[in-house]
Coordinates of C-alpha atoms in Angstrom, one line a residue:
X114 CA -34.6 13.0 -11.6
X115 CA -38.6 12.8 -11.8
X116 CA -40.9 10.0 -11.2
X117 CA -41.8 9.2 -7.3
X118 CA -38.9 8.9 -4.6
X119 CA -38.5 5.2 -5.6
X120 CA -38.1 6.4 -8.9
X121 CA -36.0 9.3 -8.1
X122 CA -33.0 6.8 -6.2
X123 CA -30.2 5.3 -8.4
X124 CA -28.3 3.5 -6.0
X125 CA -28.0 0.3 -4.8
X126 CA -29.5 0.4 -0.8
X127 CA -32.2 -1.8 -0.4
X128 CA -31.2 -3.3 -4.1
X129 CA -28.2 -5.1 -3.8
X130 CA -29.2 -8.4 -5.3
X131 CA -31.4 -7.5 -8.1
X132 CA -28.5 -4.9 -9.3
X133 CA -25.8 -7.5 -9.3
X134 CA -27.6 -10.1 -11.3
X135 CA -28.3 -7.4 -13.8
X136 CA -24.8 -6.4 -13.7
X137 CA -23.5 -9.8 -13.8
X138 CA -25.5 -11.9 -15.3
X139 CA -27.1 -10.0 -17.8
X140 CA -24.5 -7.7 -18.8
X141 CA -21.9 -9.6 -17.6
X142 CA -20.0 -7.2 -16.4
X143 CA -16.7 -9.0 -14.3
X144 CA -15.7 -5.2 -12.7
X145 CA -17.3 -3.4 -9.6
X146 CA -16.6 0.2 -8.6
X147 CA -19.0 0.6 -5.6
X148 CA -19.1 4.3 -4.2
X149 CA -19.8 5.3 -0.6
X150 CA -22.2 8.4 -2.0
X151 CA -24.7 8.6 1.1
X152 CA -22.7 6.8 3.1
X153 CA -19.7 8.7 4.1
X154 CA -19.5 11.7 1.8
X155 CA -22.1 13.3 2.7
X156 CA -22.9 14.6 6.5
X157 CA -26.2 15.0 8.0
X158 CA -26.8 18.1 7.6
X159 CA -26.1 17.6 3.7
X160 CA -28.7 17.3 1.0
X161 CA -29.1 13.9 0.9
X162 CA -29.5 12.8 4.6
X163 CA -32.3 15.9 4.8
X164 CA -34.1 14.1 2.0
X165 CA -34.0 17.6 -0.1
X166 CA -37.1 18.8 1.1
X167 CA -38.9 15.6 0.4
X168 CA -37.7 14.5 -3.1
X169 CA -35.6 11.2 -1.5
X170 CA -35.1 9.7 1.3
X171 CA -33.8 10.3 4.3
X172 CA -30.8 8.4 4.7
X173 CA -29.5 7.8 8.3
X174 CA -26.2 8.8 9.5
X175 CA -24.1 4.9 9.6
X176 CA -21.1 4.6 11.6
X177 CA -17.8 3.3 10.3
X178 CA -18.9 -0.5 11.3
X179 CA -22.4 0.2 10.0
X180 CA -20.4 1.4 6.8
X181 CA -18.3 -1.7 6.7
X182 CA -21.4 -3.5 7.1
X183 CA -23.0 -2.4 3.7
X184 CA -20.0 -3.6 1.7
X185 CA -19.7 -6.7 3.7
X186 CA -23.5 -7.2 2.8
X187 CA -22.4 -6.8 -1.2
X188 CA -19.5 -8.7 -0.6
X189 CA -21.3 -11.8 0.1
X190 CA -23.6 -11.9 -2.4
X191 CA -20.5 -11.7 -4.8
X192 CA -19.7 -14.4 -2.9
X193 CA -22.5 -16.8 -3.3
X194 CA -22.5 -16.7 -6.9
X195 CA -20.1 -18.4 -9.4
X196 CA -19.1 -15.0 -10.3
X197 CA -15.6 -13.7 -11.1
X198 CA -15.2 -10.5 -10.1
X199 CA -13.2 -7.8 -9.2
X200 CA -14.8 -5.7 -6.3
X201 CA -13.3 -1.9 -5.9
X202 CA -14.8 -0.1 -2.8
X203 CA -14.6 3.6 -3.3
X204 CA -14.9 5.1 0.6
X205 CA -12.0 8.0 0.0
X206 CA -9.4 6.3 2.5
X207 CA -11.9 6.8 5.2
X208 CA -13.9 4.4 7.9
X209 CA -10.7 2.5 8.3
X210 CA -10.8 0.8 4.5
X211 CA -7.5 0.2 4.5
X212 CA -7.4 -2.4 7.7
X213 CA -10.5 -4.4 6.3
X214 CA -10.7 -3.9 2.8
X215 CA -8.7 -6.9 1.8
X216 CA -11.3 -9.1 4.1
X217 CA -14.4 -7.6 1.7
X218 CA -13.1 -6.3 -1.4
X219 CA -10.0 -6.7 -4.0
X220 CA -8.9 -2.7 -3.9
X221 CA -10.1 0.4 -2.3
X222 CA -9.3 3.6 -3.0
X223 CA -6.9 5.7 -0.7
X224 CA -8.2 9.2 -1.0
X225 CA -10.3 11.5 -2.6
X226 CA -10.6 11.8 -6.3
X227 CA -8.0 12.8 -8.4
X228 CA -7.8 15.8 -10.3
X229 CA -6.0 16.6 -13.6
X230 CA -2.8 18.3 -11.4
X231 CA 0.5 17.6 -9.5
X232 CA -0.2 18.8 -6.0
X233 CA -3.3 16.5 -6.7
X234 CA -1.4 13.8 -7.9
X235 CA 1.5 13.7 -5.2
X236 CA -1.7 13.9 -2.2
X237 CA -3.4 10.4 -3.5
X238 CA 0.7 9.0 -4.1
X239 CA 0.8 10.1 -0.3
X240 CA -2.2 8.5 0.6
X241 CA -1.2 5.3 -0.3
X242 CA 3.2 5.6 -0.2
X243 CA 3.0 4.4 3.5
X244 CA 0.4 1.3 3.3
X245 CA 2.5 -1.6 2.0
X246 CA 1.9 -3.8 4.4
X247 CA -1.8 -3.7 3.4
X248 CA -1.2 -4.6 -0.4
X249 CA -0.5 -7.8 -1.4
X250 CA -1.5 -10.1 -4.4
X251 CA -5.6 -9.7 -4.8
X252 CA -5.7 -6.8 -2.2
X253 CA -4.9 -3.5 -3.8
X254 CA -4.5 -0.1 -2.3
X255 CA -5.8 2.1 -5.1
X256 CA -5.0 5.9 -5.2
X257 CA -7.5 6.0 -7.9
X258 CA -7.3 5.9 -11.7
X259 CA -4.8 7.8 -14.0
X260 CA -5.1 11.0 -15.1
X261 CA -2.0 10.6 -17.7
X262 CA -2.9 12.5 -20.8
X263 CA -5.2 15.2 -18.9
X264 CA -3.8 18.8 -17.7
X265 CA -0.7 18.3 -15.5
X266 CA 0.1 15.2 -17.3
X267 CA -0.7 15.9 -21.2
X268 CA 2.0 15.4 -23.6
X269 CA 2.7 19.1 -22.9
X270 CA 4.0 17.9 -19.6
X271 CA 5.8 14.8 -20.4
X272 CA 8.0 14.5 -17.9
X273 CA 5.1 14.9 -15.0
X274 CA 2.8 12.2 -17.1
X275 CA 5.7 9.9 -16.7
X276 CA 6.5 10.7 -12.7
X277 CA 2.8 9.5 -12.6
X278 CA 2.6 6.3 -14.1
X279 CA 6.4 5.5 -12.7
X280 CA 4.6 5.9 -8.6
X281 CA 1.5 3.8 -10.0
X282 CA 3.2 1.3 -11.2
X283 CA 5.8 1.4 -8.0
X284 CA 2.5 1.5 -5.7
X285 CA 1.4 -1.7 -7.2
X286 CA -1.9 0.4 -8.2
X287 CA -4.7 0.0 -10.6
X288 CA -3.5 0.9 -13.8
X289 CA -7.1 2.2 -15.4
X290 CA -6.9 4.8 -17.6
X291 CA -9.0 7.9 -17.0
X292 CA -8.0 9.8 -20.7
X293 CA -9.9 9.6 -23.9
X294 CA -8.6 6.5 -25.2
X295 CA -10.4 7.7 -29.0
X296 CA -8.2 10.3 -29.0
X297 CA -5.0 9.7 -27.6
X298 CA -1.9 11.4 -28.6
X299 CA 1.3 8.9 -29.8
X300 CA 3.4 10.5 -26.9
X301 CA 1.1 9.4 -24.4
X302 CA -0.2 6.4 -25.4
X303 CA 3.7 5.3 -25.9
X304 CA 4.3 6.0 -22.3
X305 CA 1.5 3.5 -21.1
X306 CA 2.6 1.0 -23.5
X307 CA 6.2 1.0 -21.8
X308 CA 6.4 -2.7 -21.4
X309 CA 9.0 -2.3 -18.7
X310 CA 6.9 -0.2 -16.3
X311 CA 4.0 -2.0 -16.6
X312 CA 6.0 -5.0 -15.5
X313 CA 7.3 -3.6 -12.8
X314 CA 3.4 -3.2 -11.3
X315 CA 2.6 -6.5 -12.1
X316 CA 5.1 -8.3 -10.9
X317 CA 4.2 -11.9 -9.6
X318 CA 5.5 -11.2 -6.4
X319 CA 3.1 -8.5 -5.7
X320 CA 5.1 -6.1 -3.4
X321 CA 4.3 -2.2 -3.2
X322 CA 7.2 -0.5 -2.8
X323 CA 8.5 1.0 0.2
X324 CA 9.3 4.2 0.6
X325 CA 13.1 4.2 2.0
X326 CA 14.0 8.1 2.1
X327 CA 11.7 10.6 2.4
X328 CA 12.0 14.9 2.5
X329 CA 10.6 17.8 1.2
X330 CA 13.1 17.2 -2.2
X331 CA 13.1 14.1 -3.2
X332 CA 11.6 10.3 -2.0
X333 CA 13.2 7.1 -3.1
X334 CA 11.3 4.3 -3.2
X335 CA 12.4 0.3 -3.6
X336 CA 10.0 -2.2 -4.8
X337 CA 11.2 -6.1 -4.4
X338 CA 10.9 -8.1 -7.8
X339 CA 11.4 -11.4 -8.3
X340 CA 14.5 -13.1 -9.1
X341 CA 16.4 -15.8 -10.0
X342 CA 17.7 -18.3 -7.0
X343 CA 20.8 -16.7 -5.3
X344 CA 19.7 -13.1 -6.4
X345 CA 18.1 -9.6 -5.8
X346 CA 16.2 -7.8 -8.3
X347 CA 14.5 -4.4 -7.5
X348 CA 13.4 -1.8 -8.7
X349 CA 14.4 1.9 -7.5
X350 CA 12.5 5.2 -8.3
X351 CA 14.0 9.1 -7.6
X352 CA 11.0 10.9 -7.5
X353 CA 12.1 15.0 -7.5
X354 CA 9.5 17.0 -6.2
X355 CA 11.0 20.4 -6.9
X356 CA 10.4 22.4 -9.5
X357 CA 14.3 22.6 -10.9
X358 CA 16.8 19.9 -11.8
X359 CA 18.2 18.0 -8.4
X360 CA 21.6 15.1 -8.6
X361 CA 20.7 12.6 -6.0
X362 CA 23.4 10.1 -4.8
X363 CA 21.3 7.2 -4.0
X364 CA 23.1 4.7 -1.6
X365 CA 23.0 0.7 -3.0
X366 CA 22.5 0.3 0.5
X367 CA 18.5 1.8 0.3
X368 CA 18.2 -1.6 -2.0
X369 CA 19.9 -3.6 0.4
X370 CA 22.6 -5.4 -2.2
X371 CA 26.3 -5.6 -2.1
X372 CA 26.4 -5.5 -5.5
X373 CA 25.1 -4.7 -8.6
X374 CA 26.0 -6.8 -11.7
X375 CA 23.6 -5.1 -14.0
X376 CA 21.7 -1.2 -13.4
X377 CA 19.0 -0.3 -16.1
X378 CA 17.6 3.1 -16.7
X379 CA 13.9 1.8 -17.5
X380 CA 12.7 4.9 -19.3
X381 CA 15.6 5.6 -21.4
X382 CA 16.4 2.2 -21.7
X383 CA 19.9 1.8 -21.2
X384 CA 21.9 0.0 -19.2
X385 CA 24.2 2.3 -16.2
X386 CA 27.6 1.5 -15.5
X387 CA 27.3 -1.3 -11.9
X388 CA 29.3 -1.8 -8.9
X389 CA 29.3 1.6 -7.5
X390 CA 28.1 1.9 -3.6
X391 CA 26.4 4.8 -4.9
X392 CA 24.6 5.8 -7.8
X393 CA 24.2 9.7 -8.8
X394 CA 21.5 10.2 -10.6
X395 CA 20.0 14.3 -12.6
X396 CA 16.7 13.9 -12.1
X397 CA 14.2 16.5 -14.1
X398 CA 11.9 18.6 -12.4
X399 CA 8.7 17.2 -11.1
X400 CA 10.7 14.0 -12.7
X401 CA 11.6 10.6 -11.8
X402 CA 14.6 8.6 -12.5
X403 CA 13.5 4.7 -12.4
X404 CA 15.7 1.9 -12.3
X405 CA 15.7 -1.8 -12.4
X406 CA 18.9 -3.3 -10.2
X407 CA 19.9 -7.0 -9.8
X408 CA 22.8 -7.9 -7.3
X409 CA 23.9 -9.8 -4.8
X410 CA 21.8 -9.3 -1.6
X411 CA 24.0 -8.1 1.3
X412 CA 22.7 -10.8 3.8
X413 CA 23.6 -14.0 2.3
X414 CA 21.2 -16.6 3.6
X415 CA 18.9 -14.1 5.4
X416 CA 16.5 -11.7 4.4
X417 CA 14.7 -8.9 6.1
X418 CA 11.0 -9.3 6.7
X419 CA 10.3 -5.4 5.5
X420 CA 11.5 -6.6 2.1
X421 CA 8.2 -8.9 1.3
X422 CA 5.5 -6.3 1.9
X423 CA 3.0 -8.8 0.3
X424 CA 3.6 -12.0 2.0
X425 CA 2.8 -10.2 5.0
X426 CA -0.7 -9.4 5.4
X427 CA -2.0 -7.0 8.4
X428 CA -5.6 -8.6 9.3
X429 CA -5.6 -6.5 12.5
X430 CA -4.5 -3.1 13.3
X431 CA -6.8 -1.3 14.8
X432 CA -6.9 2.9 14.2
X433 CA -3.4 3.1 13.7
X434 CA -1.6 2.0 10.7
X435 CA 1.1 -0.7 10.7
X436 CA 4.0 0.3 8.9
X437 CA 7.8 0.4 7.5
X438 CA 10.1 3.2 9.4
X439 CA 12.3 5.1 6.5
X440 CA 15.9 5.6 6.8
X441 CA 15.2 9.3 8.1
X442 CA 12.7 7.5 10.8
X443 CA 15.5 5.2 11.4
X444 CA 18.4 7.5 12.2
X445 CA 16.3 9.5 14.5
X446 CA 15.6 6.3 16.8
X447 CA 19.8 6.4 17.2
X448 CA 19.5 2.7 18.0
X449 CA 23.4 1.1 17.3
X450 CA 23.3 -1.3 14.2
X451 CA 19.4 -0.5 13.5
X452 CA 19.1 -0.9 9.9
X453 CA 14.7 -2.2 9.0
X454 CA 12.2 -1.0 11.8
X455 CA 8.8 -2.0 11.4
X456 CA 6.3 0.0 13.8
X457 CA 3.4 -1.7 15.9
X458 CA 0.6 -1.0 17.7
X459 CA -1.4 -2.5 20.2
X460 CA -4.2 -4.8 19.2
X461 CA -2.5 -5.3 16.0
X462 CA -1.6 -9.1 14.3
X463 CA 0.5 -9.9 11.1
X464 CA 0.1 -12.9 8.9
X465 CA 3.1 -14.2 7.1
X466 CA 2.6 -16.9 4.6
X467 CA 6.3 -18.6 5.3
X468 CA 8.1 -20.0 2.5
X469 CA 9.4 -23.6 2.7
X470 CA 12.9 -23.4 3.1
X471 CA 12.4 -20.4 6.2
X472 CA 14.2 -21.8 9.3
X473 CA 14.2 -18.7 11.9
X474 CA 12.9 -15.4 12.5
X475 CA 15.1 -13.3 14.8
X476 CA 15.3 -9.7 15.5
X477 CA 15.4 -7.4 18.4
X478 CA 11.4 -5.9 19.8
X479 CA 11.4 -2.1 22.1
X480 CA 8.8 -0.2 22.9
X481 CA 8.3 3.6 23.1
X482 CA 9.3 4.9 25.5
X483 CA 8.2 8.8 27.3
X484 CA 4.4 7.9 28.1
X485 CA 4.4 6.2 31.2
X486 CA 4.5 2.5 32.2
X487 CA 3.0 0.6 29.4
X488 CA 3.7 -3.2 29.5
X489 CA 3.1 -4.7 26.1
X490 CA 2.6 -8.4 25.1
X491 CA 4.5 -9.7 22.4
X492 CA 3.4 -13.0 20.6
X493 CA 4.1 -15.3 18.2
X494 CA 1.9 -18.3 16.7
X495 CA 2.8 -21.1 13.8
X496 CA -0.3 -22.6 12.4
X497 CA -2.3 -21.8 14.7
X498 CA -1.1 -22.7 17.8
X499 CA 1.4 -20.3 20.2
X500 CA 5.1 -20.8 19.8
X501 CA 6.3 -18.3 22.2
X502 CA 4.8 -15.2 24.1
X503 CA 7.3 -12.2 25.7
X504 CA 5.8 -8.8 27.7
X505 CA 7.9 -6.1 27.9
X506 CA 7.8 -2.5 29.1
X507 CA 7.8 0.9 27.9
X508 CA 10.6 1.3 30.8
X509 CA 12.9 -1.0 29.5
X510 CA 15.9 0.9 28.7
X511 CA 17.5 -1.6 26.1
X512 CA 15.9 -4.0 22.7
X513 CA 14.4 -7.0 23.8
X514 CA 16.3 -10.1 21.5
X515 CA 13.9 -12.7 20.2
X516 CA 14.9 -15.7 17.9
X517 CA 11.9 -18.0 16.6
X518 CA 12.2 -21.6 14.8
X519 CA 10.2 -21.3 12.0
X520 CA 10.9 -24.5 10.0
X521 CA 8.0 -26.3 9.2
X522 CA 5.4 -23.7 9.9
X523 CA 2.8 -22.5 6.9
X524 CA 1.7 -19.6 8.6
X525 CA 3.5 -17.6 11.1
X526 CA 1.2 -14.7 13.4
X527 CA 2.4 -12.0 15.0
X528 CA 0.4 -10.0 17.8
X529 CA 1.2 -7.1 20.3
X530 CA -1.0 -6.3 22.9
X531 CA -1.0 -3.9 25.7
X532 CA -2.2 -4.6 29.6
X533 CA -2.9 -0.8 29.8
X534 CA -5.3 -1.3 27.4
X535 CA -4.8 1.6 25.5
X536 CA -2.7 2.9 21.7
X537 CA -0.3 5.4 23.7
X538 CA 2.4 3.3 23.1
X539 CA 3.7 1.3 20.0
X540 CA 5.8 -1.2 19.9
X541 CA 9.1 -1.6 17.2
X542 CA 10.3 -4.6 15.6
X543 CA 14.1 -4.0 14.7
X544 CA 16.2 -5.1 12.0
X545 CA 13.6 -8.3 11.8
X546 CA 15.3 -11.0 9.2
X547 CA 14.8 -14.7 7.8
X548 CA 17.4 -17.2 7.8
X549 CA 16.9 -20.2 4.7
X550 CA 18.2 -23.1 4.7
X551 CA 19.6 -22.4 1.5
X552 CA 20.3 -18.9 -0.4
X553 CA 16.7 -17.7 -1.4

């Protein structure tokens, strides 16, 4: 850059407004990808915050809030226009994003950016596997764009390309492409036309999948589609990390159906053979195996809470991320009959937008136990007002039991707080379920 210092900046600090009616209304642009260059990235004892021996600014070292506080400022200006428009904050997974981003923006990305390789790949698909609860329809965790086509994931490496689109589309993810779409070879661009996948991401329902087995071989994840009255649909994904061949026998029971009355192979796009409890599946190396299941549900007129990711909606959560236990997480607890487990924290509340024909929430609550005497707060409000409020202690040897009447209520909040006032402990809402008044 050359010119004066004012000439020298490109950013938007101190130029919010004029820069979003050029993009907007002038260009009309309906898309914006705001990076936290300056902000975040760079420390003070970087280039930019010295001012690079006097040829910008010196910019001032923000705290997460302050941080916050600049997209908030951006956010509202979107805001007070007529505008429609998509609003991706780029801050890399840090300053807390993930438990206010759906409060200023649309998406935000998870992690750094990606590069053309697996290991690079499978580090943003971590970054994001274990924040469901924070997606939900028009609040997107984004592990940033595609690199299908490029290195790792050319149509030399077909079989990597396709484990990459198969965990976007499972993560409910952006799908932008980051290839050259002039020159895009017919292998490639007939994986990210697979009309199948890209349904599965864009489902109405708007669920990220959950991760329900995790090791260092293989992860299977469950996404919840939508279905027809008195079924389960969902979609399953095998993802082999190794570098040879593995034959996984997946339980039915990970997808939480009886039954299945039809299995479909959605890459190779076939139907499997239903009924089994179990289903044994080759999966390549570095591959995935993706399926699409419908069935009967295994609770008849009930349904597990973990199972709607994106009707519940975390708008507090402090430092610490609220999230779904895995089956591996869930047989270490060694609690009899514990099947779902969803892990708070102090100082955190969930939103759940109830459907009409919910009657009850029940479950069982416990708290962790091994750090001292930690009594913890337990409450529940419908529509605003409080339905029913329990403490507990990180002594108590047994679950709690708690059984809520739900029928009629719009929007059901959960909170846990601690009298300690303090994270050391987190509290564990067991086998949490829904009872209908009729067969959902």
């Amino acid at each position: 850059p050359s010119g004066s210092i004012a000439e020298r900046e490109v950013g938007t600090w101190d130029f919010s407004r004029q820069d979003l009616a050029m993009f907007f209304d002038e260009w009309g642009f309906d898309y914006l990808k705001l990076d936290a260059c300056g902000l975040t990235k760079f420390k003070t004892w970087e280039f930019l915050h010295r001012g690079l021996l006097g040829k910008f600014r010196t910019f001032p070292s923000l705290t997460d809030e302050q941080i916050r506080g600049r997209y908030v400022q951006v956010s509202d200006l979107l805001a007070d226009s007529s505008r429609d428009v998509t609003f991706s904050i780029c801050l890399w997974g840090v300053s807390n994003v993930n438990h206010w981003g759906s409060e200023v923006g649309n998406l935000w990305r998870t992690s750094d950016d990606i590069r053309y390789e697996w290991n690079s790949m499978i580090h943003n698909y971590e970054s994001a596997v274990e924040l469901e609860l924070y997606a939900g329809p028009g609040r997107w965790n984004d592990p940033d764009m595609l690199a299908v086509g490029l290195g790792d994931f050319s149509e030399d490496h077909i079989e990597q390309a396709r484990s990459h689109f198969s965990l976007w589309a499972m993560l409910s993810a952006p799908l932008i492409l980051g290839n050259d779409l002039a020159n895009m070879p017919e292998e490639i661009l007939e994986l990210l036309l697979n009309p199948d996948v890209i349904a599965i991401n864009q489902d109405a329902a708007g669920h990220q999948a959950t991760r329900v087995y995790h090791s260092g071989d293989y992860d299977v994840l469950v996404k919840t589609l939508t279905a027809p009255v008195g079924q389960a649909r969902k979609a399953l994904l095998v993802l082999n990390r190794q570098e040879r061949p593995a034959t996984v026998r997946v339980p039915m029971d990970y997808a939480l159906l009886a039954s299945a009355t039809r299995v479909s192979d959605v890459w190779a796009g076939t139907d499997l053979e239903p009924g089994s409890r179990d289903i044994e599946l080759t999966v390549p190396p570095h591959g995935v195996r993706l399926l699409e299941i419908t069935g009967g549900h295994r609770l008849q007129d009930r349904r597990y809470l973990t199972e709607f990711p994106g009707q519940v909606h975390v708008v507090q959560s402090h430092s610490k991320s609220v999230r779904i236990l895995n089956a591996s997480e869930i047989g270490k607890l060694a609690i009899d009959g514990l099947e779902q487990a969803l892990a708070l924290h102090p100082n955190s509340m969930l939103q759940w937008q109830v459907p009409a024909n919910a009657r009850r929430l029940s479950g069982e609550f416990d708290a962790e136990r091994g750090v001292g005497d930690n009594s913890l707060v337990l409450s529940i409000y419908g529509n605003g007002q409080i339905l029913s409020r329990r403490s507990f202690s990180s002594e108590d040897v047994q679950p709690v039991q708690f059984s809520q009447d739900i029928a009629g209520i719009e929007l059901l909040e959960i909170t846990l707080e601690s009298t300690a006032d303090h994270e050391q402990v987190s509290g564990l809402l067991l086998n949490p379920t829904i009872s209908f008044s009729h067969e959902p």
